[in-house]
Structure formats: C-alpha cells, structure tokens
CSV table of C-alpha atoms (C1' of nucleotides) in Angstrom, one decimal:
chain,number,residue,atom,x,y,z
A,1473,MET,CA,152.9,89.4,170.9
A,1474,THR,CA,151.6,90.7,167.6
A,1475,ARG,CA,149.5,93.8,167.8
A,1476,VAL,CA,146.5,94.0,165.4
A,1477,LEU,CA,144.3,97.0,164.6
A,1478,ILE,CA,140.9,95.9,163.2
A,1479,VAL,CA,138.9,98.6,161.3
A,1480,ASP,CA,135.3,97.8,160.3
A,1481,ASP,CA,132.0,99.5,160.8
A,1482,GLU,CA,130.0,96.3,161.4
A,1483,PRO,CA,130.0,95.6,165.2
A,1484,GLN,CA,129.4,91.9,164.8
A,1485,LEU,CA,132.3,91.4,162.4
A,1486,LEU,CA,134.5,93.5,164.6
A,1487,ARG,CA,133.5,91.3,167.6
A,1488,ALA,CA,134.0,88.0,165.7
A,1489,LEU,CA,137.4,89.0,164.6
A,1490,ARG,CA,138.4,90.2,168.0
A,1491,ILE,CA,137.4,87.0,169.7
A,1492,ASN,CA,139.3,84.9,167.1
A,1493,LEU,CA,142.4,87.0,167.3
A,1494,VAL,CA,142.5,87.2,171.1
A,1495,ALA,CA,142.1,83.5,171.3
A,1496,ARG,CA,145.2,83.1,169.2
A,1497,HIS,CA,147.1,85.5,171.5
A,1498,TYR,CA,147.1,88.6,169.3
A,1499,GLU,CA,146.8,91.9,171.0
A,1500,VAL,CA,143.8,93.7,169.5
A,1501,ALA,CA,142.7,97.3,169.0
A,1502,MET,CA,139.6,98.4,167.1
A,1503,ALA,CA,138.2,101.3,165.1
A,1504,ASP,CA,134.9,101.7,163.4
A,1505,ASP,CA,135.7,104.5,160.9
A,1506,GLY,CA,138.6,105.9,158.9
A,1507,GLY,CA,139.4,108.9,161.2
A,1508,SER,CA,139.7,106.9,164.4
A,1509,ALA,CA,141.6,104.2,162.4
A,1510,LEU,CA,144.3,106.7,161.6
A,1511,ARG,CA,144.4,108.0,165.2
A,1512,GLN,CA,144.5,104.6,166.7
A,1513,ALA,CA,147.3,103.5,164.4
A,1514,ALA,CA,149.4,106.5,165.5
A,1515,GLN,CA,148.7,105.7,169.2
A,1516,PHE,CA,148.6,101.9,169.2
A,1517,HIS,CA,151.4,101.2,166.8
A,1518,PRO,CA,150.0,97.9,165.5
A,1519,ASP,CA,152.1,95.3,163.8
A,1520,LEU,CA,149.2,94.6,161.4
A,1521,VAL,CA,146.1,96.5,160.2
A,1522,VAL,CA,143.0,94.6,159.0
A,1523,LEU,CA,141.0,97.3,157.1
A,1524,ASP,CA,137.5,97.2,155.7
A,1525,LEU,CA,137.1,99.3,152.6
A,1526,GLY,CA,133.5,100.3,153.2
A,1527,LEU,CA,133.8,102.9,156.0
A,1528,PRO,CA,131.2,105.5,156.9
A,1529,ASP,CA,133.5,108.5,156.7
A,1530,ILE,CA,136.6,108.1,154.5
A,1531,ASP,CA,137.2,105.8,151.6
A,1532,GLY,CA,139.3,102.8,152.6
A,1533,VAL,CA,141.9,103.5,149.9
A,1534,GLU,CA,142.4,106.9,151.4
A,1535,VAL,CA,143.0,105.3,154.8
A,1536,VAL,CA,145.7,103.1,153.2
A,1537,HIS,CA,147.3,106.3,151.8
A,1538,GLY,CA,147.1,108.0,155.1
A,1539,LEU,CA,148.9,105.0,156.8
A,1540,ARG,CA,151.5,104.6,154.1
A,1541,GLY,CA,152.5,108.3,154.6
A,1542,TRP,CA,154.4,107.4,157.7
A,1543,THR,CA,154.4,103.7,158.4
A,1544,SER,CA,155.1,100.4,156.5
A,1545,VAL,CA,152.9,98.3,158.8
A,1546,PRO,CA,151.3,95.4,156.9
A,1547,ILE,CA,147.7,96.1,155.8
A,1548,VAL,CA,145.2,93.4,154.9
A,1549,VAL,CA,142.1,94.8,153.2
A,1550,LEU,CA,138.6,93.3,153.6
A,1551,SER,CA,135.9,94.3,151.1
A,1552,GLY,CA,132.6,93.3,149.8
A,1553,ARG,CA,133.5,94.5,146.4
A,1554,ALA,CA,135.0,91.7,144.4
A,1555,GLY,CA,135.8,93.7,141.3
A,1556,SER,CA,139.4,93.5,140.0
A,1557,GLN,CA,139.8,97.2,139.8
A,1558,ASP,CA,139.0,97.6,143.5
A,1559,LYS,CA,141.6,95.1,144.4
A,1560,ILE,CA,144.2,96.7,142.1
A,1561,ASP,CA,143.5,100.2,143.5
A,1562,ALA,CA,143.9,99.0,147.1
A,1563,LEU,CA,147.0,96.9,146.5
A,1564,ASP,CA,148.7,99.7,144.5
A,1565,ALA,CA,147.8,102.2,147.3
A,1566,GLY,CA,150.0,100.1,149.5
A,1567,ALA,CA,147.9,97.2,150.9
A,1568,ASP,CA,149.6,93.9,151.3
A,1569,ASP,CA,146.6,91.6,150.7
A,1570,TYR,CA,142.9,91.8,149.7
A,1571,VAL,CA,140.2,89.5,151.0
A,1572,THR,CA,136.7,89.6,149.6
A,1573,LYS,CA,133.6,89.1,151.9
A,1574,PRO,CA,132.3,86.7,152.8
A,1575,PHE,CA,135.5,85.0,153.8
A,1576,ASP,CA,136.6,82.0,155.8
A,1577,ILE,CA,138.0,83.1,159.1
A,1578,GLU,CA,140.7,80.5,158.9
A,1579,GLU,CA,141.8,81.7,155.5
A,1580,LEU,CA,142.0,85.3,156.8
A,1581,LEU,CA,144.1,84.1,159.8
A,1582,ALA,CA,146.5,82.3,157.4
A,1583,ARG,CA,146.9,85.4,155.3
A,1584,ILE,CA,147.5,87.4,158.4
A,1585,ARG,CA,150.2,84.9,159.4
A,1586,ALA,CA,151.7,85.2,155.9
A,1587,VAL,CA,152.0,89.0,155.8
A,1588,THR,CA,153.2,89.2,159.4
A,1589,ARG,CA,155.9,86.6,158.8
A,1590,ARG,CA,157.1,88.5,155.8
A,1591,ALA,CA,157.2,91.8,157.6
A,1592,SER,CA,159.1,90.7,160.7
A,1593,PRO,CA,162.2,88.9,159.6
A,1594,HIS,CA,164.2,90.9,162.2
A,1595,ASP,CA,163.0,88.5,164.9
A,1596,ALA,CA,165.6,86.1,163.5
A,1597,GLN,CA,168.6,88.3,164.4
A,1598,PRO,CA,170.1,88.3,167.8
A,1599,ALA,CA,168.1,90.6,170.0
A,1600,GLN,CA,170.9,91.2,172.5
A,1601,ILE,CA,172.6,94.5,172.1
A,1602,ARG,CA,175.3,96.0,174.2
A,1603,ILE,CA,175.3,99.7,175.2
A,1604,GLY,CA,178.2,100.5,177.5
A,1605,ASP,CA,178.0,98.1,180.4
A,1606,ARG,CA,174.2,97.4,179.8
A,1607,THR,CA,172.6,94.7,177.7
A,1608,VAL,CA,169.4,95.4,175.8
A,1609,ASP,CA,167.0,92.7,174.6
A,1610,LEU,CA,164.6,94.1,172.1
A,1611,ALA,CA,162.4,90.9,171.9
A,1612,ALA,CA,162.1,90.5,175.7
A,1613,LYS,CA,162.0,94.2,176.3
A,1614,THR,CA,164.5,94.0,179.1
A,1615,VAL,CA,167.6,95.8,180.1
A,1616,SER,CA,170.3,94.4,182.3
A,1617,GLY,CA,170.8,95.9,185.8
A,1618,ASP,CA,167.2,96.5,186.8
A,1619,VAL,CA,166.6,99.3,184.3
A,1620,ARG,CA,163.0,99.8,183.2
A,1621,LEU,CA,161.9,101.8,180.1
A,1622,THR,CA,158.5,103.3,179.3
A,1623,PRO,CA,156.7,102.3,176.0
A,1624,THR,CA,157.7,105.5,174.3
A,1625,GLU,CA,161.3,105.0,175.3
A,1626,TRP,CA,161.2,101.5,173.9
A,1627,ARG,CA,159.9,102.6,170.5
A,1628,LEU,CA,162.5,105.3,170.3
A,1629,LEU,CA,165.3,103.0,171.4
A,1630,GLU,CA,164.2,100.2,169.1
A,1631,LEU,CA,164.2,102.5,166.1
A,1632,LEU,CA,167.8,103.5,166.8
A,1633,LEU,CA,169.0,100.0,167.6
A,1634,ARG,CA,167.5,98.4,164.5
A,1635,ASN,CA,169.6,100.7,162.4
A,1636,PRO,CA,173.1,100.5,164.0
A,1637,GLY,CA,175.4,103.2,162.8
A,1638,LYS,CA,172.8,104.8,160.6
A,1639,LEU,CA,171.6,108.3,161.1
A,1640,ILE,CA,167.9,108.5,161.9
A,1641,SER,CA,166.4,111.9,161.0
A,1642,GLN,CA,164.4,113.8,163.5
A,1643,ARG,CA,161.4,113.7,161.2
A,1644,GLN,CA,161.5,109.9,160.9
A,1645,MET,CA,161.8,109.5,164.7
A,1646,LEU,CA,158.9,111.8,165.4
A,1647,THR,CA,156.5,110.2,162.8
A,1648,GLU,CA,157.4,106.6,163.7
A,1649,VAL,CA,157.3,107.0,167.4
A,1650,TRP,CA,154.6,109.6,167.9
A,1651,GLY,CA,152.7,109.4,164.6
A,1652,ALA,CA,152.2,111.6,161.6
A,1653,GLY,CA,151.6,115.3,162.5
A,1654,TYR,CA,154.3,115.4,165.2
A,1655,ASP,CA,157.2,116.3,162.9
A,1656,ARG,CA,157.8,119.7,164.5
A,1657,GLU,CA,157.9,118.6,168.2
A,1658,THR,CA,161.7,118.2,168.3
A,1659,HIS,CA,161.9,118.8,172.0
A,1660,TYR,CA,160.1,115.5,172.6
A,1661,LEU,CA,163.3,114.0,171.1
A,1662,ARG,CA,165.6,115.9,173.4
A,1663,GLN,CA,163.4,115.0,176.4
A,1664,TYR,CA,163.4,111.2,175.7
A,1665,MET,CA,166.9,111.0,174.3
A,1666,ALA,CA,168.0,112.5,177.6
A,1667,GLN,CA,166.0,109.9,179.5
A,1668,LEU,CA,167.5,107.0,177.5
A,1669,ARG,CA,171.0,108.3,178.1
A,1670,ARG,CA,170.4,108.7,181.8
A,1671,LYS,CA,169.2,105.1,181.9
A,1672,LEU,CA,171.6,103.5,179.5
A,1673,GLU,CA,174.8,105.5,179.0
A,1674,PRO,CA,177.7,104.9,181.5
A,1675,ASP,CA,178.3,108.7,181.4
A,1676,PRO,CA,175.1,110.4,180.4
A,1677,ALA,CA,176.8,113.8,180.1
A,1678,ARG,CA,179.2,112.4,177.5
A,1679,PRO,CA,177.1,110.0,175.4
A,1680,ALA,CA,179.2,107.3,173.7
A,1681,HIS,CA,176.4,105.3,171.9
A,1682,LEU,CA,173.3,107.5,171.6
A,1683,ILE,CA,174.8,110.2,169.6
A,1684,THR,CA,173.4,113.6,168.5
A,1685,GLU,CA,174.0,114.8,165.0
A,1686,PRO,CA,173.1,118.5,165.3
A,1687,GLY,CA,170.5,119.7,162.9
A,1688,MET,CA,169.9,116.2,161.5
A,1689,GLY,CA,169.0,113.6,164.0
A,1690,TYR,CA,170.4,110.8,166.2
A,1691,ARG,CA,172.5,107.7,165.7
A,1692,PHE,CA,173.2,104.5,167.6
A,1693,ALA,CA,177.0,103.8,167.7
A,1694,PRO,CA,177.6,100.1,168.6
B,267,MET,CA,164.9,94.7,136.8
B,268,THR,CA,162.8,92.2,138.7
B,269,ARG,CA,163.4,88.6,137.9
B,270,VAL,CA,160.3,86.3,137.9
B,271,LEU,CA,160.2,82.5,137.7
B,272,ILE,CA,156.8,81.2,136.5
B,273,VAL,CA,155.9,77.6,137.2
B,274,ASP,CA,152.9,76.1,135.5
B,275,ASP,CA,152.1,73.0,133.5
B,276,GLU,CA,149.7,74.6,131.1
B,277,PRO,CA,151.7,75.9,128.1
B,278,GLN,CA,149.1,78.6,127.1
B,279,LEU,CA,149.0,80.1,130.6
B,280,LEU,CA,152.7,80.0,130.8
B,281,ARG,CA,152.9,81.9,127.5
B,282,ALA,CA,150.2,84.4,128.5
B,283,LEU,CA,152.0,85.3,131.7
B,284,ARG,CA,155.4,85.5,130.0
B,285,ILE,CA,154.1,88.0,127.5
B,286,ASN,CA,152.4,90.2,130.1
B,287,LEU,CA,155.4,90.2,132.4
B,288,VAL,CA,158.0,90.9,129.6
B,289,ALA,CA,155.8,93.7,128.4
B,290,ARG,CA,156.1,95.3,131.9
B,291,HIS,CA,159.9,94.9,131.9
B,292,TYR,CA,160.2,91.9,134.1
B,293,GLU,CA,162.9,89.3,133.4
B,294,VAL,CA,161.2,85.9,133.1
B,295,ALA,CA,162.2,82.3,133.5
B,296,MET,CA,159.8,79.4,133.2
B,297,ALA,CA,159.4,75.8,134.5
B,298,ASP,CA,156.6,73.3,133.9
B,299,ASP,CA,157.0,70.9,136.8
B,300,GLY,CA,158.2,70.9,140.4
B,301,GLY,CA,161.6,69.4,139.8
B,302,SER,CA,162.7,71.9,137.1
B,303,ALA,CA,161.1,74.7,139.2
B,304,LEU,CA,163.5,73.9,142.1
B,305,ARG,CA,166.4,73.6,139.7
B,306,GLN,CA,165.6,76.9,137.9
B,307,ALA,CA,165.2,78.7,141.2
B,308,ALA,CA,168.7,77.7,142.3
B,309,GLN,CA,170.2,78.8,139.0
B,310,PHE,CA,168.1,81.8,138.1
B,311,HIS,CA,167.8,83.4,141.6
B,312,PRO,CA,164.5,85.0,140.9
B,313,ASP,CA,163.1,88.0,142.9
B,314,LEU,CA,159.7,86.4,142.7
B,315,VAL,CA,158.1,83.0,142.0
B,316,VAL,CA,154.7,82.5,140.5
B,317,LEU,CA,153.8,78.9,141.3
B,318,ASP,CA,150.9,76.7,140.1
B,319,LEU,CA,149.9,74.1,142.8
B,320,GLY,CA,148.7,71.5,140.3
B,321,LEU,CA,152.0,70.2,138.9
B,322,PRO,CA,152.5,66.8,137.3
B,323,ASP,CA,155.3,65.5,139.5
B,324,ILE,CA,155.5,67.1,142.9
B,325,ASP,CA,152.7,68.7,145.0
B,326,GLY,CA,152.9,72.4,144.9
B,327,VAL,CA,153.1,72.8,148.7
B,328,GLU,CA,156.2,70.5,148.6
B,329,VAL,CA,157.7,72.9,146.1
B,330,VAL,CA,157.1,75.8,148.5
B,331,HIS,CA,158.8,73.8,151.3
B,332,GLY,CA,161.7,73.1,149.0
B,333,LEU,CA,162.1,76.8,148.2
B,334,ARG,CA,161.7,77.9,151.7
B,335,GLY,CA,164.5,75.6,152.8
B,336,TRP,CA,167.1,78.0,151.4
B,337,THR,CA,165.5,81.2,150.1
B,338,SER,CA,163.0,83.8,151.3
B,339,VAL,CA,162.0,84.8,147.7
B,340,PRO,CA,158.4,85.9,147.6
B,341,ILE,CA,156.0,83.2,146.3
B,342,VAL,CA,152.6,83.8,144.7
B,343,VAL,CA,150.6,80.6,144.4
B,344,LEU,CA,148.1,80.0,141.6
B,345,SER,CA,145.6,77.3,142.0
B,346,GLY,CA,142.3,76.0,140.6
B,347,ARG,CA,141.4,74.7,144.1
B,348,ALA,CA,139.4,77.4,145.9
B,349,GLY,CA,139.0,75.5,149.2
B,350,SER,CA,140.1,77.3,152.3
B,351,GLN,CA,142.2,74.4,153.5
B,352,ASP,CA,144.3,74.5,150.3
B,353,LYS,CA,144.9,78.2,150.8
B,354,ILE,CA,145.8,77.8,154.4
B,355,ASP,CA,148.2,74.9,153.7
B,356,ALA,CA,150.0,76.9,151.0
B,357,LEU,CA,150.2,80.1,152.9
B,358,ASP,CA,151.5,78.4,156.1
B,359,ALA,CA,154.0,76.5,154.0
B,360,GLY,CA,155.6,79.8,153.3
B,361,ALA,CA,153.7,81.3,150.3
B,362,ASP,CA,153.1,85.0,150.3
B,363,ASP,CA,149.8,85.1,148.4
B,364,TYR,CA,147.3,82.8,146.9
B,365,VAL,CA,145.3,83.5,143.7
B,366,THR,CA,142.5,81.1,142.5
B,367,LYS,CA,142.0,80.4,138.8
B,368,PRO,CA,140.5,81.8,136.8
B,369,PHE,CA,142.0,85.1,137.7
B,370,ASP,CA,142.2,88.6,136.2
B,371,ILE,CA,145.7,89.2,134.9
B,372,GLU,CA,145.7,92.7,136.1
B,373,GLU,CA,144.9,91.6,139.6
B,374,LEU,CA,147.7,89.1,139.6
B,375,LEU,CA,150.1,91.8,138.4
B,376,ALA,CA,148.9,94.1,141.3
B,377,ARG,CA,149.5,91.3,143.8
B,378,ILE,CA,152.9,90.7,142.3
B,379,ARG,CA,153.7,94.4,142.7
B,380,ALA,CA,152.5,94.2,146.3
B,381,VAL,CA,154.7,91.3,147.4
B,382,THR,CA,157.7,92.6,145.4
B,383,ARG,CA,157.4,96.0,147.0
B,384,ARG,CA,157.3,94.4,150.5
B,385,ALA,CA,160.3,92.2,149.9
B,386,SER,CA,162.6,94.4,147.8
B,387,PRO,CA,163.9,96.9,150.4
B,388,HIS,CA,165.6,94.1,152.1
B,389,ASP,CA,168.5,93.6,149.7
B,390,ALA,CA,169.3,97.3,149.9
B,391,GLN,CA,173.0,97.4,150.6
B,392,PRO,CA,174.8,100.5,151.7
B,393,ALA,CA,175.9,102.7,148.8
B,394,GLN,CA,179.5,103.5,149.7
B,395,ILE,CA,181.5,106.1,147.8
B,396,ARG,CA,185.3,106.4,148.0
B,397,ILE,CA,187.0,109.8,148.2
B,398,GLY,CA,190.7,109.4,148.5
B,399,ASP,CA,191.2,107.1,151.6
B,400,ARG,CA,187.8,108.0,153.1
B,401,THR,CA,184.5,106.2,152.5
B,402,VAL,CA,181.2,108.1,152.4
B,403,ASP,CA,177.8,106.5,153.0
B,404,LEU,CA,175.1,108.8,151.9
B,405,ALA,CA,172.2,106.8,153.4
B,406,ALA,CA,173.7,106.4,156.9
B,407,LYS,CA,175.3,109.8,156.7
B,408,THR,CA,178.7,108.5,157.8
B,409,VAL,CA,182.3,109.1,156.7
B,410,SER,CA,185.0,106.7,157.7
B,411,GLY,CA,187.7,107.8,160.1
B,412,ASP,CA,185.6,109.6,162.6
B,413,VAL,CA,184.8,112.5,160.3
B,414,ARG,CA,181.6,114.4,161.0
B,415,LEU,CA,179.8,116.8,158.5
B,416,THR,CA,177.2,119.5,159.2
B,417,PRO,CA,173.8,119.5,157.5
B,418,THR,CA,174.8,122.1,155.0
B,419,GLU,CA,178.0,120.1,154.2
B,420,TRP,CA,175.9,117.0,153.6
B,421,ARG,CA,173.5,118.7,151.3
B,422,LEU,CA,176.4,120.1,149.2
B,423,LEU,CA,178.4,116.8,149.2
B,424,GLU,CA,175.3,114.8,148.3
B,425,LEU,CA,174.5,117.0,145.3
B,426,LEU,CA,178.0,116.4,144.0
B,427,LEU,CA,178.3,112.7,144.7
B,428,ARG,CA,174.9,111.9,143.1
B,429,ASN,CA,176.3,113.3,139.9
B,430,PRO,CA,179.7,111.7,139.6
B,431,GLY,CA,182.0,113.3,137.0
B,432,LYS,CA,179.3,115.8,136.1
B,433,LEU,CA,179.8,119.5,136.3
B,434,ILE,CA,177.4,121.2,138.8
B,435,SER,CA,176.9,124.9,138.1
B,436,GLN,CA,177.3,127.4,140.9
B,437,ARG,CA,173.8,128.6,140.4
B,438,GLN,CA,172.4,125.0,140.8
B,439,MET,CA,174.4,124.4,144.0
B,440,LEU,CA,173.3,127.6,145.5
B,441,THR,CA,169.6,127.2,144.8
B,442,GLU,CA,169.5,123.5,145.8
B,443,VAL,CA,171.5,123.9,149.0
B,444,TRP,CA,170.6,127.4,150.2
B,445,GLY,CA,167.3,127.9,148.3
B,446,ALA,CA,166.2,130.3,145.5
B,447,GLY,CA,167.4,133.8,145.9
B,448,TYR,CA,171.0,132.9,146.9
B,449,ASP,CA,172.3,132.6,143.3
B,450,ARG,CA,174.9,135.4,143.8
B,451,GLU,CA,176.4,134.3,147.1
B,452,THR,CA,179.2,132.4,145.5
B,453,HIS,CA,181.4,132.8,148.6
B,454,TYR,CA,179.2,130.4,150.5
B,455,LEU,CA,180.4,127.8,148.0
B,456,ARG,CA,184.1,128.6,148.5
B,457,GLN,CA,183.5,128.5,152.2
B,458,TYR,CA,181.9,125.1,152.3
B,459,MET,CA,183.9,123.5,149.5
B,460,ALA,CA,187.0,124.4,151.5
B,461,GLN,CA,185.5,122.7,154.6
B,462,LEU,CA,184.6,119.5,152.6
B,463,ARG,CA,188.1,119.4,151.2
B,464,ARG,CA,189.7,119.8,154.7
B,465,LYS,CA,187.5,116.9,156.0
B,466,LEU,CA,187.7,114.6,153.0
B,467,GLU,CA,190.6,115.2,150.7
B,468,PRO,CA,194.0,113.6,151.5
B,469,ASP,CA,195.7,116.8,150.5
B,470,PRO,CA,193.2,119.7,150.9
B,471,ALA,CA,195.5,122.1,149.2
B,472,ARG,CA,195.6,120.0,146.0
B,473,PRO,CA,192.1,118.6,145.7
B,474,ALA,CA,191.9,115.4,143.7
B,475,HIS,CA,188.2,114.7,143.9
B,476,LEU,CA,186.3,117.9,144.7
B,477,ILE,CA,187.4,119.9,141.7
B,478,THR,CA,186.9,123.5,140.9
B,479,GLU,CA,186.0,124.5,137.4
B,480,PRO,CA,186.8,128.2,137.5
B,481,GLY,CA,183.9,130.5,136.5
B,482,MET,CA,181.5,127.6,136.1
B,483,GLY,CA,181.1,125.3,139.1
B,484,TYR,CA,182.4,122.2,140.8
B,485,ARG,CA,182.7,118.5,139.9
B,486,PHE,CA,183.1,115.3,141.8
B,487,ALA,CA,185.8,113.1,140.2
B,488,PRO,CA,185.5,109.5,141.5
C,902,DC,C1',203.7,147.0,136.1
C,903,DG,C1',199.2,147.5,138.4
C,904,DG,C1',194.4,146.9,138.5
C,905,DC,C1',190.8,143.3,138.4
C,906,DG,C1',188.0,139.2,138.8
C,907,DG,C1',187.7,134.7,140.6
C,908,DC,C1',189.3,131.6,144.2
C,909,DG,C1',190.9,129.9,148.9
C,910,DT,C1',191.6,130.8,154.0
C,911,DA,C1',190.7,132.7,158.5
C,912,DG,C1',188.0,134.4,162.4
C,913,DG,C1',184.1,136.5,165.0
C,914,DG,C1',179.3,137.5,166.0
C,915,DA,C1',174.4,136.0,165.5
C,916,DA,C1',171.1,132.5,165.5
C,917,DA,C1',169.5,128.1,165.7
C,918,DG,C1',169.7,123.8,167.9
C,919,DC,C1',170.6,121.1,172.0
C,920,DG,C1',170.6,119.4,177.1
C,921,DT,C1',168.6,120.0,181.4
C,922,DC,C1',165.6,121.1,185.3
C,923,DA,C1',161.1,121.6,186.7
C,924,DA,C1',156.3,121.7,186.8
C,925,DG,C1',151.7,121.0,184.8
C,926,DA,C1',148.5,117.5,182.3
C,927,DT,C1',146.9,113.0,181.5
C,928,DG,C1',145.7,108.3,182.1
C,929,DC,C1',145.4,104.1,184.7
C,930,DG,C1',144.7,101.0,188.6
C,931,DG,C1',143.5,100.6,193.2
D,1229,DC,C1',138.2,109.4,194.7
D,1230,DC,C1',143.2,109.4,195.0
D,1231,DG,C1',148.1,108.1,194.0
D,1232,DC,C1',151.4,106.8,190.7
D,1233,DA,C1',153.7,106.4,186.4
D,1234,DT,C1',153.9,108.5,182.1
D,1235,DC,C1',153.5,111.9,178.8
D,1236,DT,C1',153.4,116.9,177.7
D,1237,DT,C1',154.8,121.7,178.1
D,1238,DG,C1',157.7,125.6,179.5
D,1239,DA,C1',162.0,128.1,180.6
D,1240,DC,C1',167.0,128.8,180.7
D,1241,DG,C1',172.1,128.3,179.8
D,1242,DC,C1',175.3,126.1,176.6
D,1243,DT,C1',177.2,124.3,172.2
D,1244,DT,C1',177.2,123.9,167.4
D,1245,DT,C1',176.4,125.7,163.1
D,1246,DC,C1',175.7,129.3,160.0
D,1247,DC,C1',176.4,133.8,158.0
D,1248,DC,C1',179.3,137.6,157.1
D,1249,DT,C1',183.5,140.4,156.6
D,1250,DA,C1',188.3,140.7,155.7
D,1251,DC,C1',192.5,139.5,153.5
D,1252,DG,C1',196.1,137.0,150.5
D,1253,DC,C1',196.9,134.5,146.3
D,1254,DC,C1',196.9,133.6,141.4
D,1255,DG,C1',196.2,134.4,136.4
D,1256,DC,C1',194.6,137.7,133.0
D,1257,DC,C1',194.7,141.8,130.6
D,1258,DG,C1',195.3,146.5,129.7
DNA sequence: CGGCGGCGTAGGGAAAGCGTCAAGATGCGG
DNA sequence: CCGCATCTTGACGCTTTCCCTACGCCGCCG
C-alpha cells in the first residue's frame, strides 16, 4: 500500500485529495504547513509527497530542500503560480513533477502513478530473502517461524536487505529510519540491531548476517 | 554524457530542441516518425526520450508501449492536446512526464533534468579496484577474501585509490585523514600504510601497489 | 667507520565504540 | 481509565580501534 503525504493549507482541497486517494487504496497523512510537513515526513515515511507551494510558514521550495536533505521520496508539487521560473525552481530543487492549479484530479492521479511507478522498481525483484534458517518477505512484511517485527525494525531491516553486502553508514541508517536530526543517536542502532539479531540470527551472540563494522555502520551479508 | 532521443515531425521544433540540448552537452539523436523512433531507440540506447504524440505514422501512445516493452528509459511526452484524458493515457502507458505545446524551453529542460536525475542512479555499477589478487569496492566498503579494514584505514586507502598513479604528499594525507594540525605526525602514516600492505599486498614486504616515495609521500600504482 | 634522517615493525595502554540488561516514557485500543 | 506494545533513555562490562613509544633496518654523508 502506497503511503502519501498531502501538504496544503486549504482544508477543502486537502479533504478532496484525501477522499480520492483513500478511495484508490492509498494510505494518507496530511499537513497544513511546512513545519508539520517536514515533521510528518520524518515520522510517517511516505512513499510520495504531494506538496502545495503556497504555505503559510515556509516557502514550498524550502520544504523540498528540507526533504531532499535526507530522503529521495518522490515529490509532486501543486501550485497556483503558472510561471516557468517557479516550475524550474521547484523541479531543480528536487521535485519530480509540477502541476498548476486548477488541475484535473484524474490527471494528478495519473502523474502520481507515474512518479510512484518510477520510484519503486524494486518491487519487481524477488522479495524473499534468507537469513540463517529464517525467510524474510519484504513485500508481505512477514518472517517465517512466527516472528513479528515492529515498524521501526522493518524500516531498519529493509534498508539493510535492499543493499546486500553493502555497508550502510550509521548516519544514513539514522536519517532514513528516524528522520533528519537523529544522526547522533547511535544507541538507537545498537538497541534495534540487537533486537533484529535476537529475532533473526540463529546465534544472536555471534551474528552471521547482520554484521557490525565498528566505527562505520552495519552490513547485511547474504 | 546523457544521450537524448528527440522524436517529432516538425523540423523546426526538432532543430530548436537539438540546438538547446547540444548547447547543454547532451548527446542528441533524432527521429521524425514512430517507426524510426523505435528503430533509433534500439540502436542509439538513449538515456532519455522526448516524444511528440502527434506523429504521422503511429500514435504516440503506441510508441510509448513499444518502448516500454523492452526498456525503462525515461520518456517525456510533448503534445498539442491539452485534454486530461490524453495526458492520463500517455502517463499510464508508461511516460514519465507530459508537457503541452506551446511550452517554455527552459521548463522542458528542467523537467528533463528531473526525470533524468530520478532514473540515473539506477545504472550505477559497483566501482571495483584491483590490488594484487584482492578486489576493493569503495562504495560497499568491501575487500575480497574476508579482509576487513578499520575506518582510518578506509579513509587512507580511499584517498590513494581515488588518485590512481598520482603522488599524494604526506602533508595532504595527514590533514585529510587525521585533520589539520597533524602535519608532523608522519609515523601515523608508516603505521597505517604498513597495516594496509599487510591486508592488501600479496607480498607486504615488497609492496607492488602501495608505493613509498621517500621524503615525499605515497602513491597507488594500479 | 659512525652518526643521522627517513622508513618499517612490534606491542601496550587509553579511549571510543559496541552489546546487553533494565527501567522509564509514550501512544494506542479497549 | 487501564493494559499492552512500542519507543526512548540510562547504566555497565566488553571488544575494537586508535594513539604512542620503542627499536631495527637501510642509505647517505661527513
């Protein structure tokens, strides 16, 4: 299920979008200014952000910058301003698409489908991954043997499993799982890596797949 | 250099786009109907396709289908038709963006940058460097043969490997790895270069790739 | 021949980083 | 309002890594 964060200061537009998206089985979160948008993005971890440029507190382009500092989530910008320079600024700041108001809701949905499809090609690859004697399915969010993981554990595990063999730095893990501003909280990592090892490793005391690289980060060894 | 295939049946628009793209250091190929577009795409292997919907032979949406059958190259559609249904059809066929004529050339270029930026990190293949019988991957921070390096060793090795064949002065190594103020601590270098040789060189006593230039610095010989 | 500067090797103590246990917040659904 | 699951925070041994000192080797030059 695709998770969408809608950011707009007009309640009726917010409401209209939410209804349309929920009807199409999107999971929706909402924000009505730039500050709460950035906070929501860190907490909600959307797969897509629909962002109005005309916000009461921060300029929309700044919100794009703020998001791009730590995530590559697709961003579709809405705006009343139809000028070319506005579009260029938003796109070059890191937005993926730019739609001018008033817009046709069906067109917006098609553009949402387009950027979402482009951003998630990893759904095509086999989602079944073996860790010791357990099997993890990232798409179905299941682990064999009646093991259950919390949302945070899933985000952390997914990040590691999507980059098999590659070292993931502590900074990257912290910003991608907990959001920007958490780069120093390294003991969150120790805490949750320990949990994952307890739940997944055959011998949690001697991890064979979720490997620590001291001073740098962690690595998933297939 | 990004390779772009432009498909349009109006010679003057074709020409205008080519000039603008070449000026921005894109590599450009052109086609003026659907058939030659598909043929060109197969031969030229573009990183981006700019596609006019109104072609003399095949409908543009069919061209999108034809391309999507075998490639995921980004497609930006141009069209004179501004109706929502046209946009939806093109986007759902697999296009990444839809621009209605007449359009501002700068806006088109910004949209080209946006879709290219989104698609390009995909073809990033691991940069592997050979040292003797070992293979080093700087991105994944791995060395073949179960060799592990410490953070300081990685910083030092990375500096040398990113400048193959080039002499790196002791001063530069010390300031970049240990920070300003450590210019005199040359014995740190001896210490860690010895470690790297032990871990990477086939015969650590006779280094063939991590080479000392007495009194000056060190050099990586590929 | 003997001092000297630059280099390579070895080992030990200090510090930073890590794993673990445990308990205090927090949020959610009943 | 309470209980439960989850997320934070704190404290304490243990391991890895880093920093530092000491020593041997080699070529150069007086």
